Amino acid sequence: MSATKVLTVITQANGKGLEALYQKTDQFMARHAGIEVQIEQANGNFNVLNKIKSDEPADIIHLSESVFGPYLRQGLILDLMPYLQQDAEIFPEDFYGGALAGPTDDGKLAALSVDIAVPLIYYRKKAFAEAGIEEPHDGWTFEEFREIASRLTKDEQYGLRLGVDIEWFEPFVKRSGGAYFSPDGSTAQGYVDGEATAAALQMIVDWFRVERIVPMPGTTGEGDQAFTERFAMVYDFSWWIPFVTHQRKEEYGVVGLPRSADGQDTTMMYMGGYGISSRCEHPEMAWELLKELSVPKEGYPLSQLPAAKSTAGRLGTANHPFLKVALAELDKASRSAFYVSQKWNANRELVKQDLMSWIAEGAEIRASLRKWAEALG
């Protein structure tokens, strides 16, 4: 019998992510007679946007975090908060804080989250044991971190491996009491050029230039080369947990980032999500498919880190020695600058150039921040 309803999904997934999406939609169709799900691939947000605005728009849209707010404000996707609040199976309070805050803009919900990742500190247990240092703990301070990293920096070993990226620096800024933007994204002035932000960024630059606990950019390898004896600690994201679990499980521990007493107990996050087109003819059925992708009652979601606590409990994720740390960080994660401002995203190249000049050349940080504030408004 032919399907009576068709749901079209446009996705940016590929490889194993695309395979998982096909598996989830096949399971959905097996449970919902009369529904056919069609999947189309798109290469990036530009192609997704073209599809949304075309004569044959998709019903379910794969969104990156940078477009959650803009697409809601432009009316391209539905506000899913009423669906969530009226649903009898899932509840707002069941979501990890960051998993719900990330796709939410001005009280409206753009998507149910997938592809979630948070930053962590992976530490090599042997390096700590040989130096006679206790392993780091949740709630450690910047002062504790700096002392530990300095003691671990010796011979061919660095205390920390840290990539140069303004987004990767943002948790340290927030955890020092600074911010890049106002909470509503309306202005950078008084935030990105504020004293707390400048002091936090100077602290990070000093890790490279003064204390030498982090190697200078371009002097070390990438990817899994980070997990070597060259580094006692590695700043990276939860997407490395499968690698560490399967190949370095006994060698490494994991902990959240340090903070100051004056900072926020928060962090940043990356995520994608699936939302519903405002032109979808069957939004209630589309909502049911979104739940299958993000917070399924059976099987795994399209995310290593589950969006909901009940899902994590059912899958045992909440008891995994590494994943439970990541979930605790996700629960306190808050929206980053790239969620709240398109201007911030448009000026990423300028920002990256300034970061490199601070670290490589010792350029003056506050002058750059004043320039950013003026450009971003």
Short mmCIF file of C-alpha atoms in Angstrom, two decimals:
data_model
loop_
_atom_site.label_atom_id
_atom_site.label_comp_id
_atom_site.label_asym_id
_atom_site.label_seq_id
_atom_site.Cartn_x
_atom_site.Cartn_y
_atom_site.Cartn_z
CA MET A 1 0.00 0.00 0.00
CA SER A 2 1.39 3.41 -0.95
CA ALA A 3 2.27 5.89 1.73
CA THR A 4 -0.38 8.46 2.54
CA LYS A 5 2.05 10.99 4.06
CA VAL A 6 5.59 11.90 3.02
CA LEU A 7 8.15 13.57 5.28
CA THR A 8 11.26 14.94 3.60
CA VAL A 9 14.42 15.35 5.68
CA ILE A 10 17.28 17.52 4.49
CA THR A 11 20.49 16.67 6.26
CA GLN A 12 24.14 17.67 6.35
CA ALA A 13 25.10 14.26 7.75
CA ASN A 14 27.45 11.95 5.90
CA GLY A 15 29.34 8.71 6.50
CA LYS A 16 28.31 6.91 9.67
CA GLY A 17 26.08 9.83 10.64
CA LEU A 18 24.06 9.40 7.45
CA GLU A 19 23.89 5.64 7.96
CA ALA A 20 22.51 6.21 11.46
CA LEU A 21 19.91 8.63 10.11
CA TYR A 22 18.70 6.07 7.56
CA GLN A 23 18.51 3.46 10.29
CA LYS A 24 16.44 5.72 12.53
CA THR A 25 14.04 6.70 9.75
CA ASP A 26 13.62 3.05 8.71
CA GLN A 27 12.69 2.19 12.29
CA PHE A 28 10.26 5.11 12.36
CA MET A 29 8.53 3.98 9.15
CA ALA A 30 8.29 0.41 10.46
CA ARG A 31 6.32 1.71 13.45
CA HIS A 32 4.18 4.22 11.54
CA ALA A 33 2.20 2.65 8.73
CA GLY A 34 1.32 5.05 5.96
CA ILE A 35 4.39 7.26 6.47
CA GLU A 36 7.27 7.53 4.03
CA VAL A 37 10.46 9.38 4.99
CA GLN A 38 12.68 10.67 2.20
CA ILE A 39 16.22 11.90 2.89
CA GLU A 40 18.12 14.48 0.89
CA GLN A 41 21.71 15.56 1.50
CA ALA A 42 22.94 19.15 1.51
CA ASN A 43 26.46 20.49 1.70
CA GLY A 44 26.41 23.21 4.34
CA ASN A 45 23.95 25.82 5.58
CA PHE A 46 23.78 27.65 2.24
CA ASN A 47 22.41 24.60 0.43
CA VAL A 48 20.04 23.89 3.29
CA LEU A 49 18.71 27.45 3.10
CA ASN A 50 18.18 27.17 -0.65
CA LYS A 51 16.15 24.02 -0.08
CA ILE A 52 14.06 25.67 2.64
CA LYS A 53 13.20 28.53 0.28
CA SER A 54 12.62 26.35 -2.80
CA ASP A 55 9.28 25.36 -4.31
CA GLU A 56 9.70 21.92 -2.71
CA PRO A 57 10.97 22.63 0.81
CA ALA A 58 11.96 19.85 3.16
CA ASP A 59 9.76 19.16 6.17
CA ILE A 60 12.57 18.47 8.63
CA ILE A 61 15.69 20.62 8.55
CA HIS A 62 19.18 19.76 9.81
CA LEU A 63 20.46 22.95 11.42
CA SER A 64 23.84 24.03 12.76
CA GLU A 65 23.98 26.04 15.97
CA SER A 66 24.74 29.32 14.17
CA VAL A 67 21.33 29.42 12.45
CA PHE A 68 19.02 28.40 15.30
CA GLY A 69 18.08 31.98 16.22
CA PRO A 70 18.17 33.54 12.72
CA TYR A 71 15.91 30.88 11.21
CA LEU A 72 13.42 31.28 14.04
CA ARG A 73 13.38 35.06 13.66
CA GLN A 74 12.97 34.78 9.88
CA GLY A 75 10.02 32.42 10.30
CA LEU A 76 11.70 29.64 8.32
CA ILE A 77 11.15 27.04 11.04
CA LEU A 78 8.51 26.39 13.67
CA ASP A 79 8.85 27.16 17.34
CA LEU A 80 8.96 23.69 18.88
CA MET A 81 8.48 24.81 22.48
CA PRO A 82 4.68 24.36 22.35
CA TYR A 83 5.18 20.83 21.04
CA LEU A 84 7.61 20.04 23.86
CA GLN A 85 5.42 21.56 26.54
CA GLN A 86 2.36 19.63 25.36
CA ASP A 87 4.10 16.31 24.76
CA ALA A 88 3.10 13.45 27.06
CA GLU A 89 6.36 11.51 26.64
CA ILE A 90 9.21 14.02 26.98
CA PHE A 91 9.53 17.02 29.29
CA PRO A 92 11.69 20.17 29.36
CA GLU A 93 13.11 19.32 32.79
CA ASP A 94 14.41 15.98 31.49
CA PHE A 95 16.84 17.70 29.10
CA TYR A 96 20.40 18.49 30.05
CA GLY A 97 20.63 22.25 30.48
CA GLY A 98 22.84 22.95 27.47
CA ALA A 99 20.95 20.55 25.19
CA LEU A 100 17.81 22.65 25.63
CA ALA A 101 19.43 26.08 26.01
CA GLY A 102 21.49 25.72 22.85
CA PRO A 103 18.58 25.56 20.37
CA THR A 104 16.45 28.03 22.37
CA ASP A 105 16.29 31.69 21.32
CA ASP A 106 14.12 34.25 23.14
CA GLY A 107 12.04 31.45 24.64
CA LYS A 108 11.49 29.70 21.30
CA LEU A 109 12.89 26.27 20.48
CA ALA A 110 14.47 25.88 17.05
CA ALA A 111 15.33 22.18 17.13
CA LEU A 112 15.83 19.04 19.14
CA SER A 113 19.58 18.69 19.52
CA VAL A 114 21.91 16.09 18.00
CA ASP A 115 25.70 16.01 17.38
CA ILE A 116 26.38 17.42 20.86
CA ALA A 117 29.94 17.99 22.08
CA VAL A 118 31.46 19.81 25.07
CA PRO A 119 35.09 20.69 25.92
CA LEU A 120 37.00 18.59 28.43
CA ILE A 121 40.48 18.18 29.86
CA TYR A 122 41.90 14.73 29.17
CA TYR A 123 44.83 14.01 31.50
CA ARG A 124 47.51 11.33 31.35
CA LYS A 125 47.51 9.49 34.66
CA LYS A 126 51.14 8.36 34.43
CA ALA A 127 52.36 11.96 34.05
CA PHE A 128 50.55 12.95 37.26
CA ALA A 129 51.79 9.90 39.16
CA GLU A 130 55.41 10.42 38.13
CA ALA A 131 55.24 14.07 39.23
CA GLY A 132 53.60 13.16 42.54
CA ILE A 133 50.52 15.25 41.72
CA GLU A 134 46.97 14.26 42.60
CA GLU A 135 44.68 13.84 39.60
CA PRO A 136 42.55 16.93 38.87
CA HIS A 137 39.05 17.20 40.28
CA ASP A 138 35.82 18.91 39.29
CA GLY A 139 35.74 22.48 40.52
CA TRP A 140 39.49 23.03 40.33
CA THR A 141 40.65 26.62 40.03
CA PHE A 142 42.81 28.40 37.47
CA GLU A 143 45.48 28.78 40.14
CA GLU A 144 45.49 25.02 40.74
CA PHE A 145 45.53 24.36 37.02
CA ARG A 146 48.44 26.74 36.39
CA GLU A 147 50.53 25.24 39.18
CA ILE A 148 49.84 21.69 38.03
CA ALA A 149 50.54 22.47 34.35
CA SER A 150 53.81 24.21 35.28
CA ARG A 151 55.00 21.24 37.33
CA LEU A 152 54.11 18.91 34.47
CA THR A 153 56.01 20.96 31.88
CA LYS A 154 59.52 19.53 31.69
CA ASP A 155 61.97 17.98 29.25
CA GLU A 156 59.93 17.01 26.15
CA GLN A 157 56.56 17.23 27.91
CA TYR A 158 54.10 20.13 27.94
CA GLY A 159 51.52 20.62 30.66
CA LEU A 160 48.67 21.24 28.22
CA ARG A 161 47.80 20.95 24.57
CA LEU A 162 45.39 23.72 23.51
CA GLY A 163 44.29 24.69 20.01
CA VAL A 164 44.06 28.37 19.06
CA ASP A 165 40.37 29.12 18.55
CA ILE A 166 38.28 31.96 19.98
CA GLU A 167 35.39 29.57 20.61
CA TRP A 168 37.66 27.14 22.43
CA PHE A 169 38.85 30.03 24.60
CA GLU A 170 35.31 31.12 25.45
CA PRO A 171 34.74 28.74 28.39
CA PHE A 172 37.86 30.13 30.07
CA VAL A 173 36.53 33.65 29.49
CA LYS A 174 33.11 32.85 30.94
CA ARG A 175 34.64 30.94 33.83
CA SER A 176 36.68 34.07 34.60
CA GLY A 177 33.63 36.36 34.68
CA GLY A 178 33.96 37.69 31.12
CA ALA A 179 31.81 37.43 27.99
CA TYR A 180 32.04 38.18 24.29
CA PHE A 181 28.45 39.45 23.95
CA SER A 182 25.48 40.50 26.00
CA PRO A 183 23.18 37.54 26.79
CA ASP A 184 20.68 38.58 24.11
CA GLY A 185 23.39 39.10 21.49
CA SER A 186 22.47 42.75 20.97
CA THR A 187 25.92 44.20 21.67
CA ALA A 188 29.56 43.28 22.15
CA GLN A 189 30.46 46.68 23.59
CA GLY A 190 31.23 46.48 27.27
CA TYR A 191 31.54 42.71 27.00
CA VAL A 192 34.20 41.62 24.52
CA ASP A 193 36.24 44.72 25.42
CA GLY A 194 35.50 44.40 29.15
CA GLU A 195 38.27 44.02 31.72
CA ALA A 196 37.32 40.47 32.74
CA THR A 197 37.37 39.29 29.12
CA ALA A 198 40.72 40.96 28.45
CA ALA A 199 42.24 39.50 31.61
CA ALA A 200 41.05 35.98 30.75
CA LEU A 201 42.43 36.15 27.21
CA GLN A 202 45.71 37.55 28.54
CA MET A 203 45.87 34.60 30.94
CA ILE A 204 45.54 32.18 28.03
CA VAL A 205 48.15 33.99 25.92
CA ASP A 206 50.52 33.87 28.89
CA TRP A 207 50.16 30.09 28.97
CA PHE A 208 51.78 30.11 25.52
CA ARG A 209 54.23 33.00 25.76
CA VAL A 210 55.22 33.41 29.40
CA GLU A 211 54.64 30.20 31.32
CA ARG A 212 55.30 27.99 28.29
CA ILE A 213 52.94 25.30 29.53
CA VAL A 214 51.33 25.14 26.06
CA PRO A 215 53.39 24.71 22.87
CA MET A 216 53.35 27.50 20.31
CA PRO A 217 50.95 27.02 17.38
CA GLY A 218 52.25 24.94 14.51
CA THR A 219 54.85 23.07 16.54
CA THR A 220 52.85 19.93 17.30
CA GLY A 221 50.73 17.42 15.43
CA GLU A 222 46.95 17.28 15.25
CA GLY A 223 44.26 14.74 16.04
CA ASP A 224 45.19 11.61 17.94
CA GLN A 225 48.82 12.77 18.07
CA ALA A 226 47.65 14.87 21.00
CA PHE A 227 47.30 11.70 23.08
CA THR A 228 51.02 11.06 23.45
CA GLU A 229 53.69 11.49 26.09
CA ARG A 230 54.33 15.02 24.81
CA PHE A 231 51.27 16.27 26.68
CA ALA A 232 50.24 15.70 30.27
CA MET A 233 46.82 17.27 29.61
CA VAL A 234 44.82 17.79 26.43
CA TYR A 235 42.03 20.32 25.94
CA ASP A 236 39.63 18.92 23.37
CA PHE A 237 36.02 17.90 22.96
CA SER A 238 33.91 14.94 23.96
CA TRP A 239 34.05 13.63 20.39
CA TRP A 240 37.43 12.07 21.37
CA ILE A 241 35.85 9.90 24.06
CA PRO A 242 35.36 6.85 21.77
CA PHE A 243 39.04 6.98 20.73
CA VAL A 244 40.27 7.33 24.31
CA THR A 245 37.85 4.66 25.55
CA HIS A 246 38.94 2.08 23.00
CA GLN A 247 42.66 2.85 22.73
CA ARG A 248 43.76 4.78 25.85
CA LYS A 249 41.20 3.88 28.51
CA GLU A 250 43.68 2.90 31.22
CA GLU A 251 46.04 5.77 30.44
CA TYR A 252 43.69 8.75 30.67
CA GLY A 253 41.17 10.37 32.95
CA VAL A 254 38.88 13.27 32.13
CA VAL A 255 37.71 16.35 34.02
CA GLY A 256 35.87 19.59 33.36
CA LEU A 257 37.67 22.90 32.84
CA PRO A 258 39.04 24.97 35.74
CA ARG A 259 37.42 28.24 36.79
CA SER A 260 37.86 31.30 38.98
CA ALA A 261 35.77 32.15 42.01
CA ASP A 262 34.36 35.16 40.13
CA GLY A 263 33.39 33.28 36.98
CA GLN A 264 30.35 31.36 35.86
CA ASP A 265 30.21 27.63 36.40
CA THR A 266 29.42 27.07 32.75
CA THR A 267 31.01 26.01 29.48
CA MET A 268 30.40 26.16 25.73
CA MET A 269 29.05 23.44 23.44
CA TYR A 270 28.80 22.49 19.82
CA MET A 271 25.66 20.88 18.49
CA GLY A 272 23.40 20.48 15.53
CA GLY A 273 19.69 19.88 15.61
CA TYR A 274 16.65 18.96 13.57
CA GLY A 275 13.84 21.48 13.26
CA ILE A 276 10.54 21.61 11.37
CA SER A 277 9.99 23.82 8.36
CA SER A 278 7.24 26.41 8.74
CA ARG A 279 5.89 25.05 5.44
CA CYS A 280 5.64 21.45 6.68
CA GLU A 281 2.21 19.95 5.94
CA HIS A 282 2.39 17.36 8.74
CA PRO A 283 4.13 19.07 11.69
CA GLU A 284 2.75 16.71 14.33
CA MET A 285 4.17 13.69 12.52
CA ALA A 286 7.42 15.57 11.91
CA TRP A 287 7.64 16.20 15.65
CA GLU A 288 7.35 12.47 16.30
CA LEU A 289 10.26 11.84 13.92
CA LEU A 290 12.35 14.56 15.65
CA LYS A 291 11.84 12.73 18.93
CA GLU A 292 13.05 9.52 17.29
CA LEU A 293 16.25 11.27 16.19
CA SER A 294 17.04 13.12 19.42
CA VAL A 295 15.27 11.47 22.38
CA PRO A 296 14.17 7.98 21.27
CA LYS A 297 12.33 5.63 23.59
CA GLU A 298 14.41 2.75 22.17
CA GLY A 299 17.89 2.57 20.69
CA TYR A 300 20.41 5.38 20.40
CA PRO A 301 19.91 9.05 19.48
CA LEU A 302 21.87 10.77 16.70
CA SER A 303 24.35 12.02 19.25
CA GLN A 304 27.12 10.53 21.31
CA LEU A 305 25.97 12.70 24.22
CA PRO A 306 22.22 12.20 24.77
CA ALA A 307 20.08 15.32 25.02
CA ALA A 308 17.89 13.90 27.78
CA LYS A 309 18.73 12.44 31.18
CA SER A 310 16.25 9.61 30.80
CA THR A 311 17.96 8.54 27.56
CA ALA A 312 21.37 8.63 29.24
CA GLY A 313 20.03 6.55 32.12
CA ARG A 314 18.43 3.99 29.82
CA LEU A 315 21.61 3.58 27.75
CA GLY A 316 23.98 3.54 30.72
CA THR A 317 25.73 6.65 29.41
CA ALA A 318 25.34 8.39 32.75
CA ASN A 319 27.58 5.74 34.35
CA HIS A 320 30.34 5.74 31.71
CA PRO A 321 33.57 7.01 33.36
CA PHE A 322 34.20 9.60 30.63
CA LEU A 323 30.72 10.30 29.29
CA LYS A 324 29.28 11.07 32.73
CA VAL A 325 31.82 13.90 33.07
CA ALA A 326 30.82 15.24 29.66
CA LEU A 327 27.13 15.07 30.57
CA ALA A 328 27.77 17.00 33.79
CA GLU A 329 29.45 19.69 31.68
CA LEU A 330 26.57 19.66 29.18
CA ASP A 331 24.09 20.20 31.98
CA LYS A 332 25.69 23.55 32.85
CA ALA A 333 26.63 24.63 29.31
CA SER A 334 25.29 27.96 28.04
CA ARG A 335 24.89 29.60 24.66
CA SER A 336 28.10 30.85 23.10
CA ALA A 337 28.70 33.96 21.01
CA PHE A 338 28.26 32.09 17.74
CA TYR A 339 24.71 31.19 18.85
CA VAL A 340 23.65 34.76 19.52
CA SER A 341 25.33 36.88 16.83
CA GLN A 342 25.65 36.54 13.07
CA LYS A 343 28.16 39.40 13.14
CA TRP A 344 30.42 37.34 15.36
CA ASN A 345 30.38 34.49 12.87
CA ALA A 346 31.04 36.84 9.96
CA ASN A 347 34.17 38.22 11.66
CA ARG A 348 35.76 34.90 12.58
CA GLU A 349 38.73 35.31 10.22
CA LEU A 350 39.61 38.73 11.63
CA VAL A 351 39.40 37.34 15.14
CA LYS A 352 41.60 34.33 14.29
CA GLN A 353 44.29 36.59 12.81
CA ASP A 354 44.38 38.68 15.97
CA LEU A 355 44.62 35.59 18.18
CA MET A 356 47.66 34.39 16.28
CA SER A 357 49.30 37.79 16.50
CA TRP A 358 48.79 37.88 20.29
CA ILE A 359 50.44 34.51 20.73
CA ALA A 360 53.12 34.59 18.04
CA GLU A 361 54.06 38.28 18.18
CA GLY A 362 52.88 39.54 21.56
CA ALA A 363 50.42 42.01 20.01
CA GLU A 364 48.39 44.10 22.47
CA ILE A 365 45.16 42.34 23.40
CA ARG A 366 43.07 45.27 24.61
CA ALA A 367 43.59 47.19 21.36
CA SER A 368 42.24 44.21 19.41
CA LEU A 369 39.26 43.88 21.72
CA ARG A 370 38.37 47.55 21.30
CA LYS A 371 38.52 47.04 17.54
CA TRP A 372 36.27 43.99 17.79
CA ALA A 373 33.75 45.85 19.93
CA GLU A 374 33.56 48.70 17.44
CA ALA A 375 33.18 46.33 14.46
CA LEU A 376 30.57 44.13 16.16
CA GLY A 377 28.51 46.95 17.71
#
